[in-house]
XYZ file of C-alpha atoms in Angstrom:
564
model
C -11.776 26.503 -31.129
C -9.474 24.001 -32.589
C -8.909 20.795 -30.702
C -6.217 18.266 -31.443
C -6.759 14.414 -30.736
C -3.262 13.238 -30.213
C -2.404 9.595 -28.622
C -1.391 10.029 -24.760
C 1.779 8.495 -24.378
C 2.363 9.774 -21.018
C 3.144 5.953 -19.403
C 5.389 5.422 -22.655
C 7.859 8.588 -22.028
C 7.841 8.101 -18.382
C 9.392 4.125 -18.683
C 11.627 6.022 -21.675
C 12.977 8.352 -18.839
C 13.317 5.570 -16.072
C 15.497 3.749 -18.146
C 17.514 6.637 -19.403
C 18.167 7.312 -15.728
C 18.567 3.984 -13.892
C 19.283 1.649 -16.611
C 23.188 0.625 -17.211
C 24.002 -2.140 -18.698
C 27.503 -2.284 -17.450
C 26.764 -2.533 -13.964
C 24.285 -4.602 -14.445
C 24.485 -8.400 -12.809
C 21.511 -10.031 -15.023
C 22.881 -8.589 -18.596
C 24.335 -11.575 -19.896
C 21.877 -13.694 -18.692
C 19.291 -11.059 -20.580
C 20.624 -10.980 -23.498
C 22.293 -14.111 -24.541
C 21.714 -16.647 -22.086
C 21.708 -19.887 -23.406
C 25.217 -19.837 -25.222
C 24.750 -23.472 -26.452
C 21.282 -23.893 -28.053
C 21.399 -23.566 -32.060
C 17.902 -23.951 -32.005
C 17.377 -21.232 -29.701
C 19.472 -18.906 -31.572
C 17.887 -19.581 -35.070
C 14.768 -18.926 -33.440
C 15.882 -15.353 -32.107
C 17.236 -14.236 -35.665
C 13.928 -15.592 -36.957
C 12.883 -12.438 -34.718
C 15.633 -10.156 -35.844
C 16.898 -10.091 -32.131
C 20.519 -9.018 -31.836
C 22.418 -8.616 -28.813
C 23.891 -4.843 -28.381
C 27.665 -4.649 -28.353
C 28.150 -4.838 -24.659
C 30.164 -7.378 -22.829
C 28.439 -10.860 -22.558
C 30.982 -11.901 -20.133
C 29.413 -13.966 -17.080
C 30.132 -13.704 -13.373
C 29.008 -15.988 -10.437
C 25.901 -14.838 -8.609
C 26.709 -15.718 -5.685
C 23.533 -16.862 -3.373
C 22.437 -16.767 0.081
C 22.955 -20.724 1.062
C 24.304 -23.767 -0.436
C 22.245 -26.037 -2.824
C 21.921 -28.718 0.137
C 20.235 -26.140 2.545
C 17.956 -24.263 0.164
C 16.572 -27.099 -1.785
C 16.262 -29.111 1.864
C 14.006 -26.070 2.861
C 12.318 -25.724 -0.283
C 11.358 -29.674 0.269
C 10.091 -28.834 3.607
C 7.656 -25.847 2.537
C 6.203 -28.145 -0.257
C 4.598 -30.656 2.263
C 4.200 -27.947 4.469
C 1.898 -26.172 2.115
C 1.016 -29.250 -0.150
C 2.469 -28.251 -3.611
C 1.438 -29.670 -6.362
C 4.012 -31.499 -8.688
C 4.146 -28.300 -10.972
C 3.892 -25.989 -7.648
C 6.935 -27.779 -6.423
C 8.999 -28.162 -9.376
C 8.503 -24.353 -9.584
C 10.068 -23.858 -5.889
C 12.666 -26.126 -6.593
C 13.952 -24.347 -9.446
C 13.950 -21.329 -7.767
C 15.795 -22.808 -4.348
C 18.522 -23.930 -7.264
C 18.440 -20.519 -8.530
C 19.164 -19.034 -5.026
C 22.002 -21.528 -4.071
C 25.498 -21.275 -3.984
C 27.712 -22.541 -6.441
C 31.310 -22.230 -5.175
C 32.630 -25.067 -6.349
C 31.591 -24.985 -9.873
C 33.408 -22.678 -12.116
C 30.793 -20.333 -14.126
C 31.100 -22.713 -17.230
C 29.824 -25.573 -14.860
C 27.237 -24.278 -12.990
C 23.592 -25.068 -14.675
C 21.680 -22.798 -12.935
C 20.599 -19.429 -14.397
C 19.387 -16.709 -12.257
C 16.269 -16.038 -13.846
C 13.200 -18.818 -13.262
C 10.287 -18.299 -15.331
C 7.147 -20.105 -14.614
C 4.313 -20.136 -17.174
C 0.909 -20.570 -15.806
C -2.510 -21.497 -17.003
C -5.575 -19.589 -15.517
C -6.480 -20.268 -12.324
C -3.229 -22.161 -11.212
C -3.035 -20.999 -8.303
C 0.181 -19.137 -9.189
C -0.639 -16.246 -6.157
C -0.533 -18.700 -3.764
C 2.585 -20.401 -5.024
C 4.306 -16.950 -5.116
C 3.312 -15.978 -1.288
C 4.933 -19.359 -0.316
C 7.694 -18.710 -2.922
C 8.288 -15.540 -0.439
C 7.906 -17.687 2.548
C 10.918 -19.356 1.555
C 13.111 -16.551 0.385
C 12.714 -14.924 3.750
C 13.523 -18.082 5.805
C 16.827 -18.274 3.240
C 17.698 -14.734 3.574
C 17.587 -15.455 7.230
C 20.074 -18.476 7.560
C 22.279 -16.554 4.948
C 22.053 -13.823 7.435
C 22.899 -15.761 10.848
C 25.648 -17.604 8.817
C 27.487 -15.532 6.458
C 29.245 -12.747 6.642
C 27.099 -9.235 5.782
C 26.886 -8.568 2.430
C 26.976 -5.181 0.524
C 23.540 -5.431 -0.496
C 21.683 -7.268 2.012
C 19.044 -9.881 1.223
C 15.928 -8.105 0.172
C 13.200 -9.218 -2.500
C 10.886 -6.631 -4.898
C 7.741 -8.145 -5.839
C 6.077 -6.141 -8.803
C 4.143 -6.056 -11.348
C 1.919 -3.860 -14.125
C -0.671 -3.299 -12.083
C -1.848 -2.580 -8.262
C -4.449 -5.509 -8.059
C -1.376 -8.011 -9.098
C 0.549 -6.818 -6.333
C -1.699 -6.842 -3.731
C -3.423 -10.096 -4.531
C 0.107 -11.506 -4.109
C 0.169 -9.324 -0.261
C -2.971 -10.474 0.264
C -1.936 -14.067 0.149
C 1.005 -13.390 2.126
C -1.734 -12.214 4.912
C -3.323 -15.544 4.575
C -0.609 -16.971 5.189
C 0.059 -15.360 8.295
C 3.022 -13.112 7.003
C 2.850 -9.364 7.768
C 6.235 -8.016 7.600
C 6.082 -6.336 4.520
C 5.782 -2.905 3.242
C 3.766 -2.160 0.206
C 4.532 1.147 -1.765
C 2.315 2.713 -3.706
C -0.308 5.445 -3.744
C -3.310 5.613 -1.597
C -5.853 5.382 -4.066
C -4.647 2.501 -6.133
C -4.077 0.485 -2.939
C -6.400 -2.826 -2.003
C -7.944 -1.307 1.678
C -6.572 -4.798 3.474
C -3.309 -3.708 2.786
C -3.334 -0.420 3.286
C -1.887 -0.437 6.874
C 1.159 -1.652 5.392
C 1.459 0.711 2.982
C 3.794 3.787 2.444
C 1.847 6.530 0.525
C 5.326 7.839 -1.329
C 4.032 8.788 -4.510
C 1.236 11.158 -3.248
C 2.905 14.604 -2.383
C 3.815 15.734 1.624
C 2.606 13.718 4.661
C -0.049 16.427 5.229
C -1.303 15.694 2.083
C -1.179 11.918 2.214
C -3.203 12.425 5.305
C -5.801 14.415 4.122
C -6.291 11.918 1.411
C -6.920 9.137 4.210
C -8.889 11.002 6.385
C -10.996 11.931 3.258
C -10.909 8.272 2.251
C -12.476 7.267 5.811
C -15.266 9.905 4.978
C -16.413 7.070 1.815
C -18.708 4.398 1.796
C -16.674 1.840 3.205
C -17.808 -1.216 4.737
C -17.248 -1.611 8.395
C -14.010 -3.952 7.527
C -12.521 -1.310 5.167
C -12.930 1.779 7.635
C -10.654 -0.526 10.502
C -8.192 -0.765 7.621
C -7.993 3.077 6.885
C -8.073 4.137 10.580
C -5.294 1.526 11.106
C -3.379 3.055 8.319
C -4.137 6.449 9.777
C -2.755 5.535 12.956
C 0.811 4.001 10.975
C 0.904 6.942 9.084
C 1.272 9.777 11.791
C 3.708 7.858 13.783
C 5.571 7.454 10.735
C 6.339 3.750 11.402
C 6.079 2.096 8.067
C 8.648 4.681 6.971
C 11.343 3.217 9.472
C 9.975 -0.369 8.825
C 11.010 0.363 4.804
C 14.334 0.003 5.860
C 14.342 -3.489 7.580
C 11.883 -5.517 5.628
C 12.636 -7.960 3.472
C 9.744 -7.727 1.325
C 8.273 -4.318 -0.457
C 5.568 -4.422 -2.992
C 5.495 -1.929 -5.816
C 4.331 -1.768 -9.363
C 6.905 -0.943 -12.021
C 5.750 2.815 -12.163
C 6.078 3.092 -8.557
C 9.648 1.835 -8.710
C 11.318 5.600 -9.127
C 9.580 6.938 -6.189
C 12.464 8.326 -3.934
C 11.555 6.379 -0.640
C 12.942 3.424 -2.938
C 16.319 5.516 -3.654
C 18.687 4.240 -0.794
C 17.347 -0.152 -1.503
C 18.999 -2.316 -3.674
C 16.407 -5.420 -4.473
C 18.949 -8.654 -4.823
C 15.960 -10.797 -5.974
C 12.823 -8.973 -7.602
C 9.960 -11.308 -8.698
C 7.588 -9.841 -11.541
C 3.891 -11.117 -11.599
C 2.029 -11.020 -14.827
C 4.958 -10.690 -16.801
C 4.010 -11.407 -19.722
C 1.475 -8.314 -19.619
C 4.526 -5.766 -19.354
C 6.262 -4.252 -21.912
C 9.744 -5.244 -22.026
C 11.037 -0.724 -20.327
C 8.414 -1.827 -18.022
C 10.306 -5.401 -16.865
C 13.413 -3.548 -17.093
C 13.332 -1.081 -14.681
C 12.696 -2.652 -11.690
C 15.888 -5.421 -12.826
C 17.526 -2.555 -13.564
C 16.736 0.117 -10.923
C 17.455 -2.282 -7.364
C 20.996 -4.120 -8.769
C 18.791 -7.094 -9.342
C 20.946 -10.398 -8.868
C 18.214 -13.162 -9.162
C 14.862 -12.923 -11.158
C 11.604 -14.789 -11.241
C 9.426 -14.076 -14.042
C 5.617 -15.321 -13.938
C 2.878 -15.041 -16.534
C 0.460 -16.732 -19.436
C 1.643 -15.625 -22.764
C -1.701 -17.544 -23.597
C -3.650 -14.387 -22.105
C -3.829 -10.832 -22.850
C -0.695 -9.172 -23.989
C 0.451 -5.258 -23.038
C -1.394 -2.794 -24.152
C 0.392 -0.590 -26.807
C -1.174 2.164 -28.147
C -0.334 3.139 -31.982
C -0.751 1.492 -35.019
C -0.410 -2.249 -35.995
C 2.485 -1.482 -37.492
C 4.202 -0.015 -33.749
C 3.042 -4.346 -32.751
C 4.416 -5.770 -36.122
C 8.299 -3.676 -35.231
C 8.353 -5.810 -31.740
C 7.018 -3.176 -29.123
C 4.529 -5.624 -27.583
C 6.953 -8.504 -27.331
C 7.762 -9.322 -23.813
C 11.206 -9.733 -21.933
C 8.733 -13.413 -21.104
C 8.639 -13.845 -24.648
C 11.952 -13.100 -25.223
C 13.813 -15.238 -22.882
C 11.496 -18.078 -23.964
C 12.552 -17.593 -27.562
C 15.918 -17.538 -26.306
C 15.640 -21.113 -25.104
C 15.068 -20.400 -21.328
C 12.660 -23.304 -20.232
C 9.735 -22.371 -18.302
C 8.529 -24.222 -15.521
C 4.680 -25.330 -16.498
C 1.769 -24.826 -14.045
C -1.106 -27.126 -16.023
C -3.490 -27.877 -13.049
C -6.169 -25.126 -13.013
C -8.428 -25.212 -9.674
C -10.989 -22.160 -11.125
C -13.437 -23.762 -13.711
C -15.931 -26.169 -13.660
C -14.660 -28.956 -16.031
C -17.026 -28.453 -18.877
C -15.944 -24.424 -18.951
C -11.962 -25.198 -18.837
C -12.498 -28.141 -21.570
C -13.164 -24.921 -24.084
C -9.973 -23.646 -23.264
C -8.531 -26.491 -22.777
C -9.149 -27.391 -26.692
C -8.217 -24.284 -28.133
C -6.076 -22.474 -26.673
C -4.163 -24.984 -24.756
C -3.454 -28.045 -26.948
C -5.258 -30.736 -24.234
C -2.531 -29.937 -21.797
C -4.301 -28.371 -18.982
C -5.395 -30.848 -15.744
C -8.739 -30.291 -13.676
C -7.950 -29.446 -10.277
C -11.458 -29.409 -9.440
C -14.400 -31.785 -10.257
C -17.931 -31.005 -11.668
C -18.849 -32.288 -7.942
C -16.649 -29.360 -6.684
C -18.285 -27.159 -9.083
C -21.837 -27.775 -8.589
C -24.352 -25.478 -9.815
C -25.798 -22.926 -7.430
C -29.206 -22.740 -9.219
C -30.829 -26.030 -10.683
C -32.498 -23.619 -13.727
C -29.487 -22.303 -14.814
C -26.825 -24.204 -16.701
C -23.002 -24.541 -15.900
C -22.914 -23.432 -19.674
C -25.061 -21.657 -22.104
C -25.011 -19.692 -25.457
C -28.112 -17.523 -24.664
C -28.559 -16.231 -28.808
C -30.213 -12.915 -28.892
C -31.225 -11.090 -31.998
C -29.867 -7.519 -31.517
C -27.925 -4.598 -33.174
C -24.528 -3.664 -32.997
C -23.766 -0.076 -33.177
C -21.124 2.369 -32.198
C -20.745 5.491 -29.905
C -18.817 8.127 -31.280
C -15.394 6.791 -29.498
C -15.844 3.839 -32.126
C -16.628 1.288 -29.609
C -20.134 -0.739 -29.929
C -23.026 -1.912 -27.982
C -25.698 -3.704 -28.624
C -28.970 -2.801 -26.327
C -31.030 -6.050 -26.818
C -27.680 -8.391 -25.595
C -27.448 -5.290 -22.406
C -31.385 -5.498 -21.370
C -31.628 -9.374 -21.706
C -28.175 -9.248 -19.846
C -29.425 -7.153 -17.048
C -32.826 -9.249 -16.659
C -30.535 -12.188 -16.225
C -28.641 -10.223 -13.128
C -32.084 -9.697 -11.679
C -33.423 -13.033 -11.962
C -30.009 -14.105 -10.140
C -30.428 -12.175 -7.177
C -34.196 -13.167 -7.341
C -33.588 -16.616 -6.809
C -30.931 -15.726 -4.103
C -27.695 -14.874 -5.313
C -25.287 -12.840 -4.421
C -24.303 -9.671 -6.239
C -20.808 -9.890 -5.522
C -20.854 -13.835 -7.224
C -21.824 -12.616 -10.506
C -19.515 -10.931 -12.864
C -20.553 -9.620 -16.413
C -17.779 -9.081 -19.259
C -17.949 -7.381 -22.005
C -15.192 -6.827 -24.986
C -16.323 -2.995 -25.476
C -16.382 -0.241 -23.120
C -19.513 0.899 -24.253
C -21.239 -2.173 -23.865
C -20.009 -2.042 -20.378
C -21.342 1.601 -19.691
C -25.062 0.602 -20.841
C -24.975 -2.191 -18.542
C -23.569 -0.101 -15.726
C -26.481 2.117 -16.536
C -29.090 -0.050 -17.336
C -28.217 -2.203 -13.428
C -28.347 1.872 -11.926
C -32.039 2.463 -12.923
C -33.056 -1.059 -11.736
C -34.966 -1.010 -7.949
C -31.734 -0.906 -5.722
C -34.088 -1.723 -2.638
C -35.281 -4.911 -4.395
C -32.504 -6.129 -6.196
C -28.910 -5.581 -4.757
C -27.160 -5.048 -7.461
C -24.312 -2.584 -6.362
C -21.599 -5.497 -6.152
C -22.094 -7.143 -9.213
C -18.582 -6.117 -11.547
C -19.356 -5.117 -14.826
C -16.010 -5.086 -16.631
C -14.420 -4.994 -20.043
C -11.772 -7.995 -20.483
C -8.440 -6.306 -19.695
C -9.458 -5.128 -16.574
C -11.267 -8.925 -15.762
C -7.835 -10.257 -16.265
C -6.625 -12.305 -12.476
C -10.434 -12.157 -11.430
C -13.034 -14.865 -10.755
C -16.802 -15.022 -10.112
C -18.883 -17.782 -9.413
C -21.572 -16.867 -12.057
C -20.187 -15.128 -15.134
C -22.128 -13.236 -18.262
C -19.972 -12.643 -21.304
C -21.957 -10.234 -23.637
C -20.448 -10.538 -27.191
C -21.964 -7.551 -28.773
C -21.131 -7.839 -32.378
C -23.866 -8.748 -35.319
C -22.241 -7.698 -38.261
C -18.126 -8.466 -38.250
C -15.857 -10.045 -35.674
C -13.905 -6.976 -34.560
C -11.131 -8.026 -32.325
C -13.627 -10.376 -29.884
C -12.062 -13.237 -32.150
C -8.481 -12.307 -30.726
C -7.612 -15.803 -29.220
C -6.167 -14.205 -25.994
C -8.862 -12.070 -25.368
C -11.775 -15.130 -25.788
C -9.053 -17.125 -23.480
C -9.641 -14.642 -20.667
C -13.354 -13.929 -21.305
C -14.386 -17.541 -21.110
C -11.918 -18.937 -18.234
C -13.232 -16.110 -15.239
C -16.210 -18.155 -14.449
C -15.799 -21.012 -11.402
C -19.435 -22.713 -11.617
C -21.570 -20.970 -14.463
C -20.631 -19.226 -17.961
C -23.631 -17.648 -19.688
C -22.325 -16.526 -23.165
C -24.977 -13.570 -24.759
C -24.279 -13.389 -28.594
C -25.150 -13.234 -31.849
C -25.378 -17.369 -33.317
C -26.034 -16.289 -36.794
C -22.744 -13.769 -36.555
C -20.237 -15.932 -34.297
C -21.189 -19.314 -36.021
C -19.052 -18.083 -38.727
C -16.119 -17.488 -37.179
C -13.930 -20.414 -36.706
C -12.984 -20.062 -32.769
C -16.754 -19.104 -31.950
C -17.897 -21.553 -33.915
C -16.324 -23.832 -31.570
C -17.079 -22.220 -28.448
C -21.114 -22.494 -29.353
C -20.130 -26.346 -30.419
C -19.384 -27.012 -26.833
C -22.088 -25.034 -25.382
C -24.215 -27.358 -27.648
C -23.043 -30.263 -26.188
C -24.205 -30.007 -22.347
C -27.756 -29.763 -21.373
C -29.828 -26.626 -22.367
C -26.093 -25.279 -23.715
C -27.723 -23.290 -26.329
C -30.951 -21.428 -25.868
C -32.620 -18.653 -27.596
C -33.441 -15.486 -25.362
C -36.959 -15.358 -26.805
C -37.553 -18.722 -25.384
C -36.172 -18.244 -21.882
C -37.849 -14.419 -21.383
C -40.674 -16.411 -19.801
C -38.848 -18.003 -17.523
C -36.919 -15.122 -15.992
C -39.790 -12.795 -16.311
C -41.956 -15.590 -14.305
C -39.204 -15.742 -11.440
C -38.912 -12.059 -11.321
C -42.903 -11.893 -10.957
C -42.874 -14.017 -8.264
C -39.946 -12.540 -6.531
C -41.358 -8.748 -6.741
C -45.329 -9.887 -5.330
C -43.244 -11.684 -2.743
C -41.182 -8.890 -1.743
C -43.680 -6.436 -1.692
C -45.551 -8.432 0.120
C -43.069 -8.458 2.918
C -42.266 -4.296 2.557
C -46.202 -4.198 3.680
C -46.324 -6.468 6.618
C -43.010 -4.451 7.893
C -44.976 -0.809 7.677
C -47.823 -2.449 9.767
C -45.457 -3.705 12.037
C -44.459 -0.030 12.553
């Protein structure tokens, strides 16, 4: 038998084809404004060269983008919806910049007019950049509506795209819509992949025949589902077999998608004026391009952290070193295009986002929340800790590592948690190497499920942590020998910014002291009370609370059977 390992580049070839079919750059609006779009910055330019970026031979030559209402009546409602939803300065110079975006400018010849249609906005962690961008749609909407009772009807009629890499960035974006009170939208996507709350507004277009989309649901219902997720699948159920979300497709202004659910032919007849891209800067630049390119798009909102984890290419380092993981984010920002900064985070207690804050952010981020705010949940454990444990790194025969003695000290932890009377959906444990990850995962399986519940605690490598926050949060390092790539600055700036009240790092302090950005990390762990403790000293402790919580429970597991 001869087996041949070969990279899957199955996502790669597929974005390859999308473009080859739906991408022309002749018809499109936003290809100027792509490619060379700030035509009097020599400082910009240098800085593109510096890249070896170079402009295909296409023509550059600008048009007016004509937008749904004048300057005066978009940036008066935009105005309005920030005291209306209490925007922060950053929040609201972000929706002003977009209300200029969407205005009129038919007075102003093209050479005049200041306003590009693309706004990117560049925000820290925790931000609150999802609930700027349901509010953002809030206002489009309302806009598209007084374009729509004022102006003549348009070829393309007011409608916006929001998208993004992944499902869980689209929906969290839907999800704050429903917050919000706003339901008419449609989100497209397959059934699977699909957050359950939204699911009743969903159209299942990627997942063969209607027979077969129903099957899936009705098999999906058949789950372990909590009583809140089986409403949303019967709901869906009952959309799906009258067929109504398929009709509503048509009307709405808003459609959710990801950027590999943008060829799916229920899509074919839209054209998206204004498509908004969430996590940006975690797409490859084919990935960006189709949606822009696919829906005729007119006006464009970009929003990411180049500060946090980039796309994930597979290949060599020389495939990174050509350009492939450069974002259009990146690009349009070396082009000159100023961002719009969101610096207030509202996540992390103040002594967690200070680490960030000092290297990865050059002091510029602002604490949205206090320490008061933030107050510890247990009085034993501390808002921040370097737990050092003595253990091995080895590998699995995929390459990636583990380290047992960081996974059973990790998993003890977890149990002493929920012994003292916390939640297993509150804690969250990362890990840099999937098979870290999997001996955690096992190691929480074997553990007394009765006793301990354990079955919502997320166990989670980095890249798929990325957007989420617990309360308590356990980074296990692994590595004892080298760094590996757990010194990559945006993967550490992920890892150590999930956490809202508590960050309990498990390492190696003889291995990470070396390193200069670890070094630092265990430097501010030093500096707050019990910050650095070594796991030999602290067994005691959690093996005395998980004593007394085991006697206690069995205890009560007796008095119920003589009840009965």
């Amino acid at each position: 038998v001869h087996a041949l390992l070969v990279c899957n580049a199955s996502s790669e070839l597929t974005a390859l084809r999308n473009m080859e079919e739906h991408f022309n750059p002749s018809t499109l609006p936003l290809i100027p404004y792509l490619l060379k779009m700030n035509f009097h910055s020599e400082k910009a330019s240098n800085r593109v060269s510096n890249r070896k970026f170079t402009p295909p031979a296409v023509s550059l030559k600008r048009t007016m983008l004509q937008g749904p209402a004048s300057t005066e009546v978009a940036v008066g409602l935009a105005e309005k919806m920030i005291q209306m939803f209490s925007l922060n300065p950053d929040q609201a110079a972000s929706l002003l910049q977009i209300a200029r975006m969407m205005a009129s400018h038919e007075a102003k010849p093209v050479e005049e007019a200041h306003t590009f249609p693309i706004t990117i906005i560049r925000g820290v962690f925790g931000a609150g950049k999802s609930y700027l961008l349901s509010v953002v749609i809030l206002f489009l909407v309302e806009l598209f509506g007084i374009s729509e009772a004022t102006e003549n009807p348009r070829p393309a009629p007011w409608k916006l795209l929001v998208a993004s890499s992944t499902n869980v960035a689209v929906d969290r974006i839907l999800l704050g819509l429903l917050d919000l009170g706003f339901e008419d939208f449609i989100r497209v996507g397959s059934i699977r992949k699909i957050t359950k709350a939204i699911l009743p507004y969903s159209l299942h277009a990627g997942s063969g025949g209607d027979t077969e989309q129903l099957k899936e649901l009705l098999a999906l219902l058949k789950e372990d589902l909590t009583p809140a997720e089986k409403k949303y699948v019967k709901k869906s159920i009952e959309q799906h077999k009258l067929g109504a979300n398929k009709t509503i497709l048509q009307q709405v202004k808003v459609v959710g998608a990801t950027c590999a659910a943008c060829p799916f032919p229920c899509l074919n007849a839209l054209k998206f004026p204004v498509v908004m891209l969430d996590e940006c800067s975690q797409m490859t630049e084919p990935a960006s391009l189709l949606p822009i390119s696919r829906f005729q798009c007119e006006k464009l909102v970009l929003v990411g952290d180049p500060r946090q984890l980039p796309p994930t290419i597979q290949g060599s380092e020389s495939v990174h070193d050509k350009g492939l993981e450069q974002t259009l984010f990146d690009r349009l920002c070396l082009m000159g295009h100023k961002p719009v900064h969101l610096r207030t985070q509202y996540r992390c207690h103040p002594a967690i986002s200070a680490i960030a804050n000092e290297l990865f952010y050059e002091g510029k981020l602002i604490d949205g929340v206090s320490k008061e705010d933030r107050s510890p949940l247990l009085d034993w454990l501390p808002t921040l800790c370097f737990y050092s444990v003595n253990g091995v790194e080895q590998t699995e025969r995929d390459n990636s590592f583990y380290n047992m003695a960081e996974a059973h000290f990790t998993v003890k932890l977890i149990q002493s948690l929920i012994a003292s009377g916390i939640e297993g959906s509150a804690i969250g444990v990362i890990t840099l190497y999937k098979a870290q990850m999997c001996k955690v995962q096992n190691l929480l399986s074997s553990v007394h499920s009765e006793a301990f519940a354990i079955k919502t605690v997320q166990v989670s490598t980095v890249d798929a942590f990325q957007g989420a926050e617990k309360e308590i949060i356990i980074l296990s390092c692994v590595r004892t020998r080298q760094m590996g790539f757990i010194d990559s600055e945006k993967r550490m700036n992920v890892a150590l910014t999930r956490a809202k009240r508590h960050l309990q790092i498990v390492g190696n302090l003889a291995c990470l002291s070396k390193n200069r950005l670890w070094g630092r990390v265990i430097h501010h762990c030093k500096g707050w009370e019990d910050g650095l403790q070594h796991a030999s000293q602290c067994e005691q402790q959690l093996h005395d609370i998980l004593k007394c919580y085991l006697e206690k429970w069995k205890e009560e597991e007796q008095s119920k059977k003589k009840e009965k």
